[in-house]
Amino acid sequence: MEPSFSNHFFTSSLIVLLFTTCSIFSSVSAARDLAPKTNTEFIETSCGATTYPKLCLASLSSQARVIQRSPKLIACAALNVTLSSAKATSAMMLKLSHGHGMKPREAAAMRDCVEMVSDSVDEIQRSISEMVNFRSAEFEMMISDVQTWVSAALTDESTCSDGFAGNELNGNLKTLVRGRIVKIAQLTSNALALINRYASVHS
């Protein structure tokens, strides 16, 4: 006896269903394989999206337990690291600016730089406060403000560094100041990249 049409249709439908189910489970399994399995792997993956991934990893890996696998927490941690470095540099430069023996051009560059770094500290502090205290309904406004402030901080740092460019400024002061400012600018750049990543994941 030949199989009926209904039996053939049932068998074909079952095969299609099984294939579809297997494909779904396979896709879920692949997604799980691609997802970071540990807090440290999450930081490594996130830092891979920054301009200075080695610095990012070095500055944040010790906070893996606190950051966990949260895009918000890693962005906040990056801002806190940047703020700490900026404050230390600001204090150092303020002390240097009161020293004697600087050339007029060096003294002018130092005064401008002290002001720029101070502005940068304020902008980063505002960003941290905004990210910690915002309401979920205000996310878009919050993230826009934070991106604006951190971008402004990065501009201030670059302006400070540019003030010590040129052949007329040489020696230990230039090397010291530019070295510290470049590091802050790199930390700020990384923080901005992680903030942008948080914004894209949230949306």
N, CA, C and O atoms as a DFTB+ gen file, in Angstrom:
812 C
 N C O
     1  1       0.850      -1.198       0.000
     2  2       0.000       0.000       0.000
     3  2       0.883       1.244       0.000
     4  3       1.825       1.332       0.788
     5  1       0.589       2.213      -0.879
     6  2       1.384       3.436      -0.958
     7  2       1.010       4.366       0.179
     8  3      -0.161       4.438       0.550
     9  1       2.023       5.115       0.771
    10  2       1.703       6.041       1.848
    11  2       0.771       7.136       1.372
    12  3       0.887       7.629       0.251
    13  1      -0.146       7.504       2.233
    14  2      -1.113       8.543       1.887
    15  2      -0.434       9.902       1.828
    16  3       0.675      10.077       2.331
    17  1      -1.111      10.859       1.208
    18  2      -0.584      12.225       1.104
    19  2      -0.425      12.838       2.484
    20  3       0.546      13.548       2.741
    21  1      -1.389      12.564       3.388
    22  2      -1.341      13.166       4.726
    23  2      -0.135      12.665       5.496
    24  3       0.496      13.443       6.211
    25  1       0.209      11.374       5.370
    26  2       1.392      10.845       6.054
    27  2       2.664      11.460       5.515
    28  3       3.570      11.797       6.277
    29  1       2.736      11.608       4.203
    30  2       3.916      12.216       3.579
    31  2       4.069      13.664       4.025
    32  3       5.177      14.131       4.292
    33  1       2.926      14.379       4.102
    34  2       2.974      15.784       4.514
    35  2       3.426      15.903       5.969
    36  3       4.201      16.793       6.317
    37  1       2.926      14.987       6.822
    38  2       3.307      15.011       8.239
    39  2       4.802      14.757       8.410
    40  3       5.454      15.416       9.220
    41  1       5.348      13.807       7.655
    42  2       6.776      13.482       7.742
    43  2       7.624      14.658       7.280
    44  3       8.620      14.989       7.924
    45  1       7.254      15.283       6.193
    46  2       8.004      16.428       5.672
    47  2       7.970      17.595       6.658
    48  3       8.978      18.269       6.869
    49  1       6.792      17.829       7.263
    50  2       6.652      18.923       8.215
    51  2       7.517      18.688       9.442
    52  3       8.120      19.618       9.979
    53  1       7.571      17.428       9.883
    54  2       8.380      17.082      11.049
    55  2       9.855      17.331      10.788
    56  3      10.568      17.831      11.658
    57  1      10.314      16.984       9.590
    58  2      11.719      17.194       9.225
    59  2      12.051      18.684       9.228
    60  3      13.092      19.101       9.737
    61  1      11.142      19.483       8.648
    62  2      11.355      20.936       8.609
    63  2      11.390      21.506      10.019
    64  3      12.219      22.362      10.328
    65  1      10.482      21.028      10.881
    66  2      10.430      21.512      12.255
    67  2      11.711      21.177      13.006
    68  3      12.262      22.012      13.722
    69  1      12.174      19.947      12.833
    70  2      13.401      19.537      13.506
    71  2      14.595      20.343      13.022
    72  3      15.449      20.728      13.820
    73  1      14.663      20.602      11.721
    74  2      15.769      21.375      11.156
    75  2      15.757      22.799      11.687
    76  3      16.797      23.353      12.043
    77  1      14.542      23.394      11.736
    78  2      14.413      24.765      12.233
    79  2      14.810      24.855      13.700
    80  3      15.518      25.778      14.102
    81  1      14.346      23.881      14.508
    82  2      14.671      23.868      15.937
    83  2      16.164      23.742      16.153
    84  3      16.735      24.447      16.985
    85  1      16.807      22.841      15.403
    86  2      18.252      22.665      15.526
    87  2      18.994      23.929      15.145
    88  3      19.996      24.277      15.768
    89  1      18.501      24.626      14.111
    90  2      19.150      25.864      13.667
    91  2      19.058      26.928      14.747
    92  3      20.007      27.676      14.979
    93  1      17.895      26.990      15.412
    94  2      17.714      27.979      16.472
    95  2      18.659      27.696      17.616
    96  3      19.342      28.595      18.106
    97  1      18.698      26.427      18.049
    98  2      19.597      26.072      19.153
    99  2      21.047      26.281      18.786
   100  3      21.861      26.668      19.624
   101  1      21.370      26.023      17.523
   102  2      22.743      26.220      17.067
   103  2      23.116      27.687      17.116
   104  3      24.228      28.032      17.516
   105  1      22.173      28.579      16.703
   106  2      22.436      30.017      16.720
   107  2      22.606      30.519      18.144
   108  3      23.486      31.335      18.420
   109  1      21.752      30.026      19.060
   110  2      21.862      30.432      20.466
   111  2      23.180      29.982      21.043
   112  3      23.844      30.723      21.768
   113  1      23.559      28.744      20.711
   114  2      24.820      28.207      21.218
   115  2      26.002      29.003      20.693
   116  3      26.944      29.282      21.435
   117  1      25.959      29.374      19.404
   118  2      27.049      30.162      18.821
   119  2      27.138      31.526      19.471
   120  3      28.234      32.028      19.722
   121  1      25.977      32.138      19.750
   122  2      25.974      33.451      20.397
   123  2      26.592      33.360      21.779
   124  3      27.327      34.252      22.203
   125  1      26.285      32.256      22.488
   126  2      26.863      32.087      23.821
   127  2      28.370      31.890      23.737
   128  3      29.116      32.352      24.600
   129  1      28.809      31.197      22.685
   130  2      30.243      30.977      22.522
   131  2      30.974      32.285      22.260
   132  3      32.110      32.475      22.695
   133  1      30.288      33.209      21.524
   134  2      30.927      34.476      21.186
   135  2      30.900      35.458      22.358
   136  3      31.745      36.350      22.428
   137  1      29.949      35.311      23.275
   138  2      29.831      36.230      24.401
   139  2      30.986      36.020      25.379
   140  3      31.464      34.898      25.543
   141  1      31.438      37.101      26.033
   142  2      32.503      36.963      27.029
   143  2      32.076      36.033      28.152
   144  3      30.968      36.158      28.673
   145  1      32.942      35.104      28.530
   146  2      32.599      34.118      29.545
   147  2      33.000      34.574      30.946
   148  3      32.461      34.067      31.930
   149  1      33.920      35.508      31.056
   150  2      34.367      35.987      32.355
   151  2      34.387      37.508      32.362
   152  3      34.307      38.155      31.319
   153  1      34.496      38.061      33.566
   154  2      34.568      39.514      33.689
   155  2      35.794      40.068      32.968
   156  3      35.729      41.114      32.322
   157  1      36.920      39.346      33.089
   158  2      38.153      39.800      32.438
   159  2      38.013      39.778      30.925
   160  3      38.477      40.691      30.242
   161  1      37.376      38.743      30.400
   162  2      37.158      38.671      28.949
   163  2      36.247      39.797      28.474
   164  3      36.419      40.322      27.374
   165  1      35.277      40.165      29.309
   166  2      34.405      41.292      28.959
   167  2      35.214      42.582      28.843
   168  3      35.010      43.366      27.916
   169  1      36.129      42.799      29.782
   170  2      36.969      43.998      29.742
   171  2      37.871      43.963      28.508
   172  3      38.046      44.984      27.842
   173  1      38.440      42.809      28.201
   174  2      39.296      42.682      27.018
   175  2      38.513      43.000      25.745
   176  3      39.002      43.714      24.869
   177  1      37.307      42.471      25.650
   178  2      36.460      42.724      24.476
   179  2      36.091      44.197      24.373
   180  3      36.160      44.790      23.297
   181  1      35.698      44.782      25.501
   182  2      35.311      46.195      25.509
   183  2      36.490      47.094      25.161
   184  3      36.348      48.039      24.385
   185  1      37.652      46.802      25.736
   186  2      38.849      47.603      25.461
   187  2      39.284      47.484      24.013
   188  3      39.947      48.376      23.482
   189  1      38.913      46.386      23.375
   190  2      39.248      46.221      21.958
   191  2      38.585      47.251      21.065
   192  3      39.010      47.459      19.928
   193  1      37.530      47.904      21.582
   194  2      36.832      48.934      20.802
   195  2      37.405      50.325      21.038
   196  3      36.919      51.296      20.459
   197  1      38.432      50.438      21.878
   198  2      39.027      51.748      22.172
   199  2      40.243      52.008      21.286
   200  3      40.735      51.111      20.602
   201  1      40.711      53.244      21.314
   202  2      41.878      53.616      20.505
   203  2      43.177      53.115      21.123
   204  3      44.148      52.844      20.417
   205  1      43.184      52.994      22.448
   206  2      44.397      52.555      23.163
   207  2      44.050      51.337      24.019
   208  3      43.958      51.449      25.242
   209  1      43.857      50.182      23.393
   210  2      43.371      48.996      24.118
   211  2      44.305      48.497      25.213
   212  3      43.834      48.027      26.248
   213  1      45.617      48.588      25.010
   214  2      46.550      48.115      26.037
   215  2      46.447      48.963      27.303
   216  3      46.425      48.437      28.416
   217  1      46.385      50.284      27.117
   218  2      46.223      51.187      28.257
   219  2      44.882      50.942      28.930
   220  3      44.789      50.936      30.157
   221  1      43.861      50.743      28.140
   222  2      42.520      50.474      28.657
   223  2      42.533      49.227      29.544
   224  3      42.026      49.247      30.666
   225  1      43.104      48.169      29.041
   226  2      43.149      46.910      29.791
   227  2      43.982      47.056      31.061
   228  3      43.600      46.564      32.123
   229  1      45.118      47.733      30.945
   230  2      45.996      47.912      32.105
   231  2      45.326      48.741      33.193
   232  3      45.549      48.502      34.380
   233  1      44.510      49.707      32.800
   234  2      43.894      50.614      33.771
   235  2      42.612      50.056      34.385
   236  3      42.164      50.535      35.427
   237  1      42.019      49.047      33.746
   238  2      40.708      48.566      34.208
   239  2      40.685      47.110      34.667
   240  3      39.744      46.702      35.347
   241  1      41.686      46.326      34.315
   242  2      41.641      44.889      34.604
   243  2      41.571      44.597      36.102
   244  3      40.982      43.596      36.510
   245  1      42.165      45.458      36.918
   246  2      42.147      45.227      38.369
   247  2      40.747      45.427      38.959
   248  3      40.491      45.045      40.102
   249  1      39.841      46.026      38.176
   250  2      38.483      46.286      38.656
   251  2      37.460      45.325      38.063
   252  3      36.260      45.599      38.069
   253  1      37.943      44.200      37.553
   254  2      37.066      43.242      36.866
   255  2      35.901      42.787      37.741
   256  3      34.779      42.642      37.256
   257  1      36.162      42.563      39.019
   258  2      35.101      42.079      39.912
   259  2      34.006      43.127      40.093
   260  3      32.829      42.782      40.198
   261  1      34.381      44.386      40.130
   262  2      33.403      45.471      40.292
   263  2      32.660      45.728      38.983
   264  3      31.442      45.908      38.973
   265  1      33.404      45.743      37.887
   266  2      32.818      46.026      36.575
   267  2      31.875      44.907      36.129
   268  3      30.855      45.160      35.488
   269  1      32.231      43.665      36.480
   270  2      31.476      42.487      36.057
   271  2      31.402      42.466      34.531
   272  3      32.432      42.461      33.857
   273  1      30.185      42.453      33.989
   274  2      30.034      42.505      32.529
   275  2      29.025      43.587      32.156
   276  3      28.138      43.387      31.327
   277  1      29.196      44.737      32.800
   278  2      28.259      45.844      32.632
   279  2      28.864      46.962      31.787
   280  3      29.878      47.537      32.182
   281  1      28.272      47.290      30.633
   282  2      28.762      48.406      29.821
   283  2      28.737      49.732      30.565
   284  3      29.599      50.584      30.353
   285  1      27.742      49.908      31.441
   286  2      27.675      51.144      32.227
   287  2      28.812      51.200      33.235
   288  3      29.475      52.229      33.367
   289  1      29.041      50.106      33.942
   290  2      30.062      50.107      34.988
   291  2      31.471      50.262      34.415
   292  3      32.320      50.898      35.038
   293  1      31.729      49.690      33.241
   294  2      33.072      49.834      32.667
   295  2      33.282      51.270      32.190
   296  3      34.395      51.789      32.271
   297  1      32.228      51.913      31.696
   298  2      32.336      53.317      31.283
   299  2      32.580      54.209      32.503
   300  3      33.403      55.123      32.458
   301  1      31.860      53.936      33.590
   302  2      32.057      54.709      34.829
   303  2      33.453      54.482      35.398
   304  3      34.094      55.420      35.871
   305  1      33.922      53.239      35.353
   306  2      35.258      52.929      35.867
   307  2      36.320      53.656      35.057
   308  3      37.287      54.168      35.621
   309  1      36.151      53.706      33.745
   310  2      37.110      54.406      32.881
   311  2      37.133      55.896      33.195
   312  3      38.196      56.516      33.191
   313  1      35.967      56.471      33.467
   314  2      35.902      57.883      33.833
   315  2      36.579      58.136      35.175
   316  3      37.270      59.141      35.343
   317  1      36.386      57.233      36.123
   318  2      37.018      57.395      37.445
   319  2      38.538      57.308      37.364
   320  3      39.246      58.066      38.027
   321  1      39.035      56.384      36.551
   322  2      40.486      56.266      36.351
   323  2      41.029      57.544      35.716
   324  3      42.081      58.045      36.113
   325  1      40.308      58.061      34.736
   326  2      40.716      59.292      34.055
   327  2      40.710      60.471      35.021
   328  3      41.627      61.293      35.014
   329  1      39.675      60.548      35.847
   330  2      39.567      61.637      36.814
   331  2      40.728      61.609      37.811
   332  3      41.304      62.649      38.127
   333  1      41.062      60.437      38.295
   334  2      42.160      60.299      39.248
   335  2      43.480      60.774      38.641
   336  3      44.248      61.491      39.283
   337  1      43.729      60.368      37.402
   338  2      44.953      60.777      36.717
   339  2      44.962      62.270      36.444
   340  3      45.993      62.924      36.600
   341  1      43.818      62.818      36.034
   342  2      43.724      64.247      35.739
   343  2      43.928      65.091      36.997
   344  3      44.587      66.130      36.946
   345  1      43.369      64.655      38.119
   346  2      43.546      65.393      39.376
   347  2      45.010      65.406      39.806
   348  3      45.531      66.441      40.223
   349  1      45.674      64.251      39.703
   350  2      47.085      64.165      40.090
   351  2      47.940      65.067      39.210
   352  3      48.849      65.741      39.694
   353  1      47.642      65.075      37.919
   354  2      48.401      65.912      36.986
   355  2      48.114      67.389      37.234
   356  3      49.020      68.219      37.163
   357  1      46.872      67.716      37.522
   358  2      46.501      69.103      37.805
   359  2      47.261      69.623      39.022
   360  3      47.767      70.745      39.008
   361  1      47.340      68.812      40.071
   362  2      48.066      69.216      41.286
   363  2      49.549      69.392      41.009
   364  3      50.177      70.326      41.506
   365  1      50.106      68.483      40.206
   366  2      51.526      68.567      39.853
   367  2      51.818      69.839      39.062
   368  3      52.803      70.531      39.320
   369  1      50.947      70.136      38.094
   370  2      51.180      71.301      37.243
   371  2      50.988      72.614      38.005
   372  3      51.680      73.599      37.748
   373  1      50.036      72.612      38.948
   374  2      49.831      73.810      39.758
   375  2      51.073      74.109      40.594
   376  3      51.471      75.264      40.753
   377  1      51.669      73.056      41.119
   378  2      52.895      73.210      41.893
   379  2      54.041      73.697      41.013
   380  3      54.809      74.572      41.414
   381  1      54.155      73.137      39.827
   382  2      55.217      73.546      38.897
   383  2      55.040      74.999      38.456
   384  3      56.017      75.720      38.254
   385  1      53.784      75.417      38.311
   386  2      53.523      76.776      37.814
   387  2      53.977      77.845      38.806
   388  3      54.192      78.998      38.432
   389  1      54.119      77.458      40.063
   390  2      54.565      78.410      41.087
   391  2      56.085      78.417      41.249
   392  3      56.637      79.165      42.056
   393  1      56.744      77.568      40.465
   394  2      58.203      77.499      40.551
   395  2      58.875      78.657      39.840
   396  3      58.229      79.425      39.127
   397  1      60.161      78.774      40.039
   398  2      60.934      79.858      39.423
   399  2      61.849      79.284      38.339
   400  3      62.079      78.077      38.261
   401  1      62.346      80.173      37.528
   402  2      63.317      79.783      36.517
   403  2      62.735      79.411      35.174
   404  3      63.478      79.025      34.272
   405  1      61.404      79.518      35.010
   406  2      60.810      79.209      33.711
   407  2      60.942      80.400      32.768
   408  3      60.893      81.555      33.192
   409  1      61.106      80.106      31.508
   410  2      61.106      81.146      30.488
   411  2      59.688      81.695      30.352
   412  3      58.723      81.014      30.699
   413  1      59.558      82.934      29.844
   414  2      58.219      83.521      29.694
   415  2      57.264      82.635      28.889
   416  3      56.089      82.491      29.226
   417  1      57.800      82.048      27.820
   418  2      56.961      81.180      26.980
   419  2      56.521      79.937      27.749
   420  3      55.383      79.489      27.601
   421  1      57.399      79.385      28.556
   422  2      57.062      78.215      29.365
   423  2      56.036      78.569      30.437
   424  3      55.092      77.817      30.676
   425  1      56.228      79.719      31.080
   426  2      55.313      80.146      32.136
   427  2      53.901      80.366      31.584
   428  3      52.914      79.999      32.221
   429  1      53.817      80.969      30.393
   430  2      52.514      81.213      29.759
   431  2      51.830      79.897      29.400
   432  3      50.636      79.722      29.639
   433  1      52.607      78.966      28.819
   434  2      52.060      77.657      28.453
   435  2      51.592      76.904      29.692
   436  3      50.562      76.230      29.662
   437  1      52.347      77.018      30.778
   438  2      51.989      76.337      32.022
   439  2      50.689      76.892      32.600
   440  3      49.829      76.128      33.040
   441  1      50.540      78.219      32.600
   442  2      49.309      78.825      33.128
   443  2      48.091      78.363      32.331
   444  3      47.061      77.996      32.895
   445  1      48.234      78.391      31.006
   446  2      47.131      77.948      30.148
   447  2      46.801      76.480      30.402
   448  3      45.635      76.088      30.437
   449  1      47.836      75.689      30.577
   450  2      47.661      74.251      30.764
   451  2      46.977      73.945      32.100
   452  3      46.117      73.069      32.181
   453  1      47.366      74.669      33.129
   454  2      46.738      74.487      34.437
   455  2      45.244      74.743      34.337
   456  3      44.445      73.994      34.898
   457  1      44.864      75.794      33.628
   458  2      43.453      76.128      33.452
   459  2      42.725      75.060      32.643
   460  3      41.607      74.670      32.979
   461  1      43.366      74.592      31.579
   462  2      42.749      73.572      30.722
   463  2      42.528      72.263      31.467
   464  3      41.465      71.651      31.355
   465  1      43.525      71.838      32.222
   466  2      43.401      70.578      32.971
   467  2      42.354      70.710      34.068
   468  3      41.619      69.760      34.339
   469  1      42.279      71.878      34.700
   470  2      41.255      72.122      35.708
   471  2      39.857      72.014      35.092
   472  3      38.956      71.425      35.688
   473  1      39.684      72.581      33.908
   474  2      38.404      72.468      33.196
   475  2      38.096      71.009      32.872
   476  3      36.956      70.560      32.990
   477  1      39.123      70.284      32.464
   478  2      38.959      68.868      32.131
   479  2      38.489      68.071      33.349
   480  3      37.599      67.227      33.242
   481  1      39.092      68.347      34.502
   482  2      38.681      67.680      35.748
   483  2      37.206      67.948      36.036
   484  3      36.462      67.028      36.376
   485  1      36.784      69.202      35.902
   486  2      35.384      69.568      36.158
   487  2      34.444      68.825      35.213
   488  3      33.403      68.320      35.634
   489  1      34.807      68.760      33.955
   490  2      33.950      68.110      32.946
   491  2      33.835      66.610      33.198
   492  3      32.764      66.031      33.015
   493  1      34.910      65.988      33.611
   494  2      34.870      64.549      33.906
   495  2      34.055      64.286      35.169
   496  3      33.294      63.320      35.232
   497  1      34.215      65.144      36.168
   498  2      33.421      65.001      37.397
   499  2      31.930      65.134      37.107
   500  3      31.122      64.369      37.634
   501  1      31.569      66.091      36.279
   502  2      30.165      66.272      35.905
   503  2      29.634      65.040      35.187
   504  3      28.493      64.628      35.397
   505  1      30.465      64.462      34.349
   506  2      30.061      63.270      33.592
   507  2      29.795      62.097      34.521
   508  3      28.801      61.389      34.363
   509  1      30.678      61.891      35.488
   510  2      30.510      60.793      36.445
   511  2      29.227      60.988      37.254
   512  3      28.446      60.053      37.432
   513  1      29.023      62.199      37.736
   514  2      27.830      62.502      38.528
   515  2      26.562      62.262      37.721
   516  3      25.582      61.724      38.236
   517  1      26.585      62.658      36.468
   518  2      25.408      62.498      35.602
   519  2      25.118      61.017      35.354
   520  3      23.957      60.608      35.373
   521  1      26.140      60.220      35.123
   522  2      25.941      58.794      34.835
   523  2      25.447      58.044      36.068
   524  3      24.703      57.071      35.945
   525  1      25.847      58.484      37.236
   526  2      25.458      57.802      38.476
   527  2      24.024      58.152      38.872
   528  3      23.306      57.307      39.408
   529  1      23.605      59.382      38.615
   530  2      22.347      59.882      39.180
   531  2      21.186      59.981      38.195
   532  3      20.091      60.372      38.598
   533  1      21.380      59.648      36.934
   534  2      20.302      59.862      35.961
   535  2      19.147      58.879      36.170
   536  3      19.317      57.806      36.749
   537  1      17.955      59.282      35.674
   538  2      16.793      58.401      35.670
   539  2      16.715      57.711      34.318
   540  3      17.112      58.276      33.298
   541  1      16.204      56.497      34.315
   542  2      16.190      55.708      33.076
   543  2      15.453      56.419      31.947
   544  3      15.824      56.280      30.782
   545  1      14.411      57.181      32.282
   546  2      13.642      57.885      31.248
   547  2      14.448      59.015      30.614
   548  3      14.095      59.508      29.542
   549  1      15.531      59.425      31.277
   550  2      16.337      60.550      30.784
   551  2      17.652      60.079      30.161
   552  3      18.603      60.853      30.055
   553  1      17.704      58.821      29.751
   554  2      18.970      58.256      29.283
   555  2      19.542      59.017      28.086
   556  3      20.729      59.343      28.069
   557  1      18.714      59.296      27.100
   558  2      19.204      59.941      25.878
   559  2      19.822      61.302      26.179
   560  3      20.878      61.638      25.643
   561  1      19.171      62.082      27.031
   562  2      19.702      63.392      27.400
   563  2      20.991      63.245      28.195
   564  3      21.952      63.984      27.986
   565  1      20.999      62.274      29.117
   566  2      22.184      62.051      29.945
   567  2      23.384      61.681      29.084
   568  3      24.454      62.272      29.228
   569  1      23.218      60.720      28.202
   570  2      24.350      60.218      27.434
   571  2      24.860      61.292      26.486
   572  3      26.059      61.366      26.215
   573  1      23.951      62.128      25.979
   574  2      24.362      63.227      25.106
   575  2      25.202      64.243      25.874
   576  3      26.220      64.723      25.375
   577  1      24.766      64.570      27.098
   578  2      25.526      65.502      27.932
   579  2      26.908      64.942      28.264
   580  3      27.911      65.650      28.177
   581  1      26.952      63.676      28.642
   582  2      28.225      63.049      29.015
   583  2      29.181      63.018      27.828
   584  3      30.365      63.322      27.971
   585  1      28.671      62.656      26.671
   586  2      29.518      62.636      25.472
   587  2      30.063      64.027      25.165
   588  3      31.218      64.174      24.764
   589  1      29.233      65.036      25.353
   590  2      29.665      66.422      25.103
   591  2      30.757      66.832      26.087
   592  3      31.768      67.409      25.687
   593  1      30.558      66.538      27.369
   594  2      31.526      66.950      28.391
   595  2      32.858      66.213      28.248
   596  3      33.924      66.814      28.381
   597  1      32.792      64.915      27.977
   598  2      34.037      64.152      27.844
   599  2      34.783      64.569      26.571
   600  3      36.013      64.614      26.560
   601  1      34.052      64.868      25.517
   602  2      34.688      65.387      24.297
   603  2      35.361      66.726      24.567
   604  3      36.457      66.988      24.071
   605  1      34.700      67.572      25.354
   606  2      35.279      68.872      25.718
   607  2      36.542      68.688      26.555
   608  3      37.524      69.409      26.373
   609  1      36.513      67.718      27.475
   610  2      37.702      67.427      28.291
   611  2      38.860      66.996      27.406
   612  3      40.001      67.402      27.627
   613  1      38.569      66.179      26.410
   614  2      39.613      65.719      25.487
   615  2      40.188      66.882      24.684
   616  3      41.391      66.925      24.425
   617  1      39.330      67.825      24.292
   618  2      39.792      69.020      23.571
   619  2      40.692      69.878      24.460
   620  3      41.723      70.377      24.009
   621  1      40.301      70.048      25.713
   622  2      41.115      70.827      26.655
   623  2      42.501      70.208      26.817
   624  3      43.511      70.911      26.828
   625  1      42.533      68.892      26.942
   626  2      43.813      68.189      27.127
   627  2      44.702      68.323      25.888
   628  3      45.914      68.507      26.001
   629  1      44.093      68.229      24.720
   630  2      44.859      68.369      23.473
   631  2      45.394      69.784      23.322
   632  3      46.515      69.982      22.853
   633  1      44.592      70.772      23.720
   634  2      45.027      72.172      23.656
   635  2      46.207      72.409      24.583
   636  3      47.157      73.109      24.233
   637  1      46.137      71.819      25.767
   638  2      47.243      71.934      26.727
   639  2      48.519      71.331      26.144
   640  3      49.590      71.934      26.219
   641  1      48.399      70.152      25.570
   642  2      49.566      69.485      24.990
   643  2      50.154      70.301      23.840
   644  3      51.372      70.406      23.701
   645  1      49.279      70.872      23.023
   646  2      49.737      71.682      21.889
   647  2      50.501      72.917      22.362
   648  3      51.388      73.410      21.666
   649  1      50.150      73.414      23.552
   650  2      50.833      74.597      24.083
   651  2      52.294      74.353      24.375
   652  3      53.085      75.292      24.455
   653  1      52.659      73.074      24.537
   654  2      54.057      72.737      24.801
   655  2      54.751      72.151      23.568
   656  3      55.812      71.535      23.675
   657  1      54.149      72.349      22.416
   658  2      54.773      71.908      21.168
   659  2      55.717      72.993      20.665
   660  3      55.691      74.121      21.157
   661  1      56.537      72.660      19.701
   662  2      57.449      73.630      19.103
   663  2      58.853      73.533      19.648
   664  3      59.067      73.091      20.777
   665  1      59.795      73.943      18.850
   666  2      61.215      73.844      19.218
   667  2      61.641      74.843      20.292
   668  3      62.676      74.666      20.934
   669  1      60.828      75.907      20.488
   670  2      61.224      76.911      21.476
   671  2      61.059      76.407      22.909
   672  3      61.598      76.986      23.852
   673  1      60.299      75.308      23.052
   674  2      60.123      74.705      24.369
   675  2      60.799      73.342      24.387
   676  3      60.359      72.422      23.698
   677  1      61.830      73.211      25.142
   678  2      62.565      71.957      25.218
   679  2      62.888      71.645      26.675
   680  3      62.583      72.426      27.577
   681  1      63.490      70.526      26.878
   682  2      63.954      70.206      28.223
   683  2      62.990      69.352      29.015
   684  3      62.007      68.832      28.486
   685  1      63.296      69.217      30.312
   686  2      62.570      68.305      31.180
   687  2      61.122      68.723      31.411
   688  3      60.236      67.875      31.516
   689  1      60.881      70.035      31.488
   690  2      59.522      70.513      31.751
   691  2      58.575      70.092      30.634
   692  3      57.486      69.579      30.889
   693  1      58.999      70.313      29.411
   694  2      58.179      69.941      28.268
   695  2      57.924      68.440      28.247
   696  3      56.795      68.006      28.019
   697  1      58.951      67.654      28.479
   698  2      58.822      66.196      28.462
   699  2      57.876      65.714      29.548
   700  3      57.035      64.844      29.317
   701  1      58.024      66.294      30.745
   702  2      57.194      65.892      31.875
   703  2      55.723      66.222      31.634
   704  3      54.846      65.372      31.784
   705  1      55.478      67.465      31.259
   706  2      54.097      67.914      31.095
   707  2      53.411      67.178      29.950
   708  3      52.311      66.653      30.118
   709  1      54.050      67.137      28.799
   710  2      53.414      66.492      27.648
   711  2      53.187      65.007      27.907
   712  3      52.172      64.452      27.483
   713  1      54.115      64.364      28.594
   714  2      53.957      62.950      28.901
   715  2      52.722      62.691      29.749
   716  3      51.964      61.758      29.482
   717  1      52.518      63.518      30.776
   718  2      51.361      63.357      31.654
   719  2      50.058      63.697      30.928
   720  3      49.048      63.015      31.098
   721  1      50.090      64.753      30.122
   722  2      48.878      65.172      29.417
   723  2      48.484      64.153      28.352
   724  3      47.302      63.862      28.171
   725  1      49.463      63.620      27.659
   726  2      49.175      62.610      26.636
   727  2      48.484      61.401      27.267
   728  3      47.539      60.858      26.695
   729  1      48.951      60.979      28.442
   730  2      48.321      59.828      29.105
   731  2      46.884      60.137      29.489
   732  3      45.996      59.306      29.300
   733  1      46.649      61.344      30.033
   734  2      45.272      61.716      30.386
   735  2      44.386      61.722      29.139
   736  3      43.259      61.225      29.163
   737  1      44.906      62.285      28.060
   738  2      44.134      62.353      26.811
   739  2      43.806      60.952      26.299
   740  3      42.705      60.722      25.799
   741  1      44.732      60.030      26.414
   742  2      44.483      58.654      25.975
   743  2      43.442      57.983      26.862
   744  3      42.569      57.270      26.366
   745  1      43.528      58.207      28.173
   746  2      42.519      57.657      29.088
   747  2      41.140      58.252      28.787
   748  3      40.131      57.547      28.809
   749  1      41.113      59.548      28.509
   750  2      39.845      60.217      28.189
   751  2      39.259      59.676      26.890
   752  3      38.053      59.448      26.791
   753  1      40.110      59.477      25.910
   754  2      39.675      58.915      24.629
   755  2      39.072      57.528      24.828
   756  3      38.033      57.204      24.251
   757  1      39.730      56.714      25.647
   758  2      39.213      55.373      25.920
   759  2      37.870      55.431      26.644
   760  3      36.953      54.671      26.334
   761  1      37.767      56.343      27.612
   762  2      36.505      56.494      28.348
   763  2      35.375      56.897      27.401
   764  3      34.258      56.390      27.506
   765  1      35.669      57.804      26.485
   766  2      34.649      58.238      25.522
   767  2      34.212      57.081      24.634
   768  3      33.026      56.946      24.333
   769  1      35.154      56.249      24.215
   770  2      34.813      55.092      23.381
   771  2      33.912      54.122      24.141
   772  3      32.982      53.560      23.562
   773  1      34.178      53.922      25.423
   774  2      33.361      53.019      26.235
   775  2      31.987      53.618      26.526
   776  3      30.999      52.891      26.638
   777  1      31.926      54.941      26.647
   778  2      30.633      55.624      26.802
   779  2      29.807      55.451      25.529
   780  3      28.610      55.169      25.590
   781  1      30.452      55.621      24.386
   782  2      29.749      55.438      23.107
   783  2      29.270      53.996      22.947
   784  3      28.186      53.747      22.418
   785  1      30.080      53.062      23.405
   786  2      29.703      51.645      23.353
   787  2      28.499      51.384      24.265
   788  3      27.577      50.659      23.892
   789  1      28.514      51.970      25.438
   790  2      27.373      51.854      26.364
   791  2      26.115      52.422      25.729
   792  3      25.044      51.824      25.832
   793  1      26.232      53.564      25.075
   794  2      25.082      54.192      24.420
   795  2      24.505      53.288      23.321
   796  3      23.287      53.157      23.197
   797  1      25.382      52.669      22.531
   798  2      24.911      51.822      21.437
   799  2      24.258      50.541      21.955
   800  3      23.281      50.064      21.379
   801  1      24.794      49.989      23.035
   802  2      24.202      48.773      23.619
   803  2      22.855      49.091      24.246
   804  3      21.909      48.313      24.122
   805  1      22.766      50.219      24.911
   806  2      21.525      50.597      25.596
   807  2      20.404      50.854      24.606
   808  3      19.250      50.509      24.858
   809  1      20.752      51.468      23.465
   810  2      19.727      51.797      22.485
   811  2      19.295      50.587      21.673
   812  3      18.434      50.704      20.802
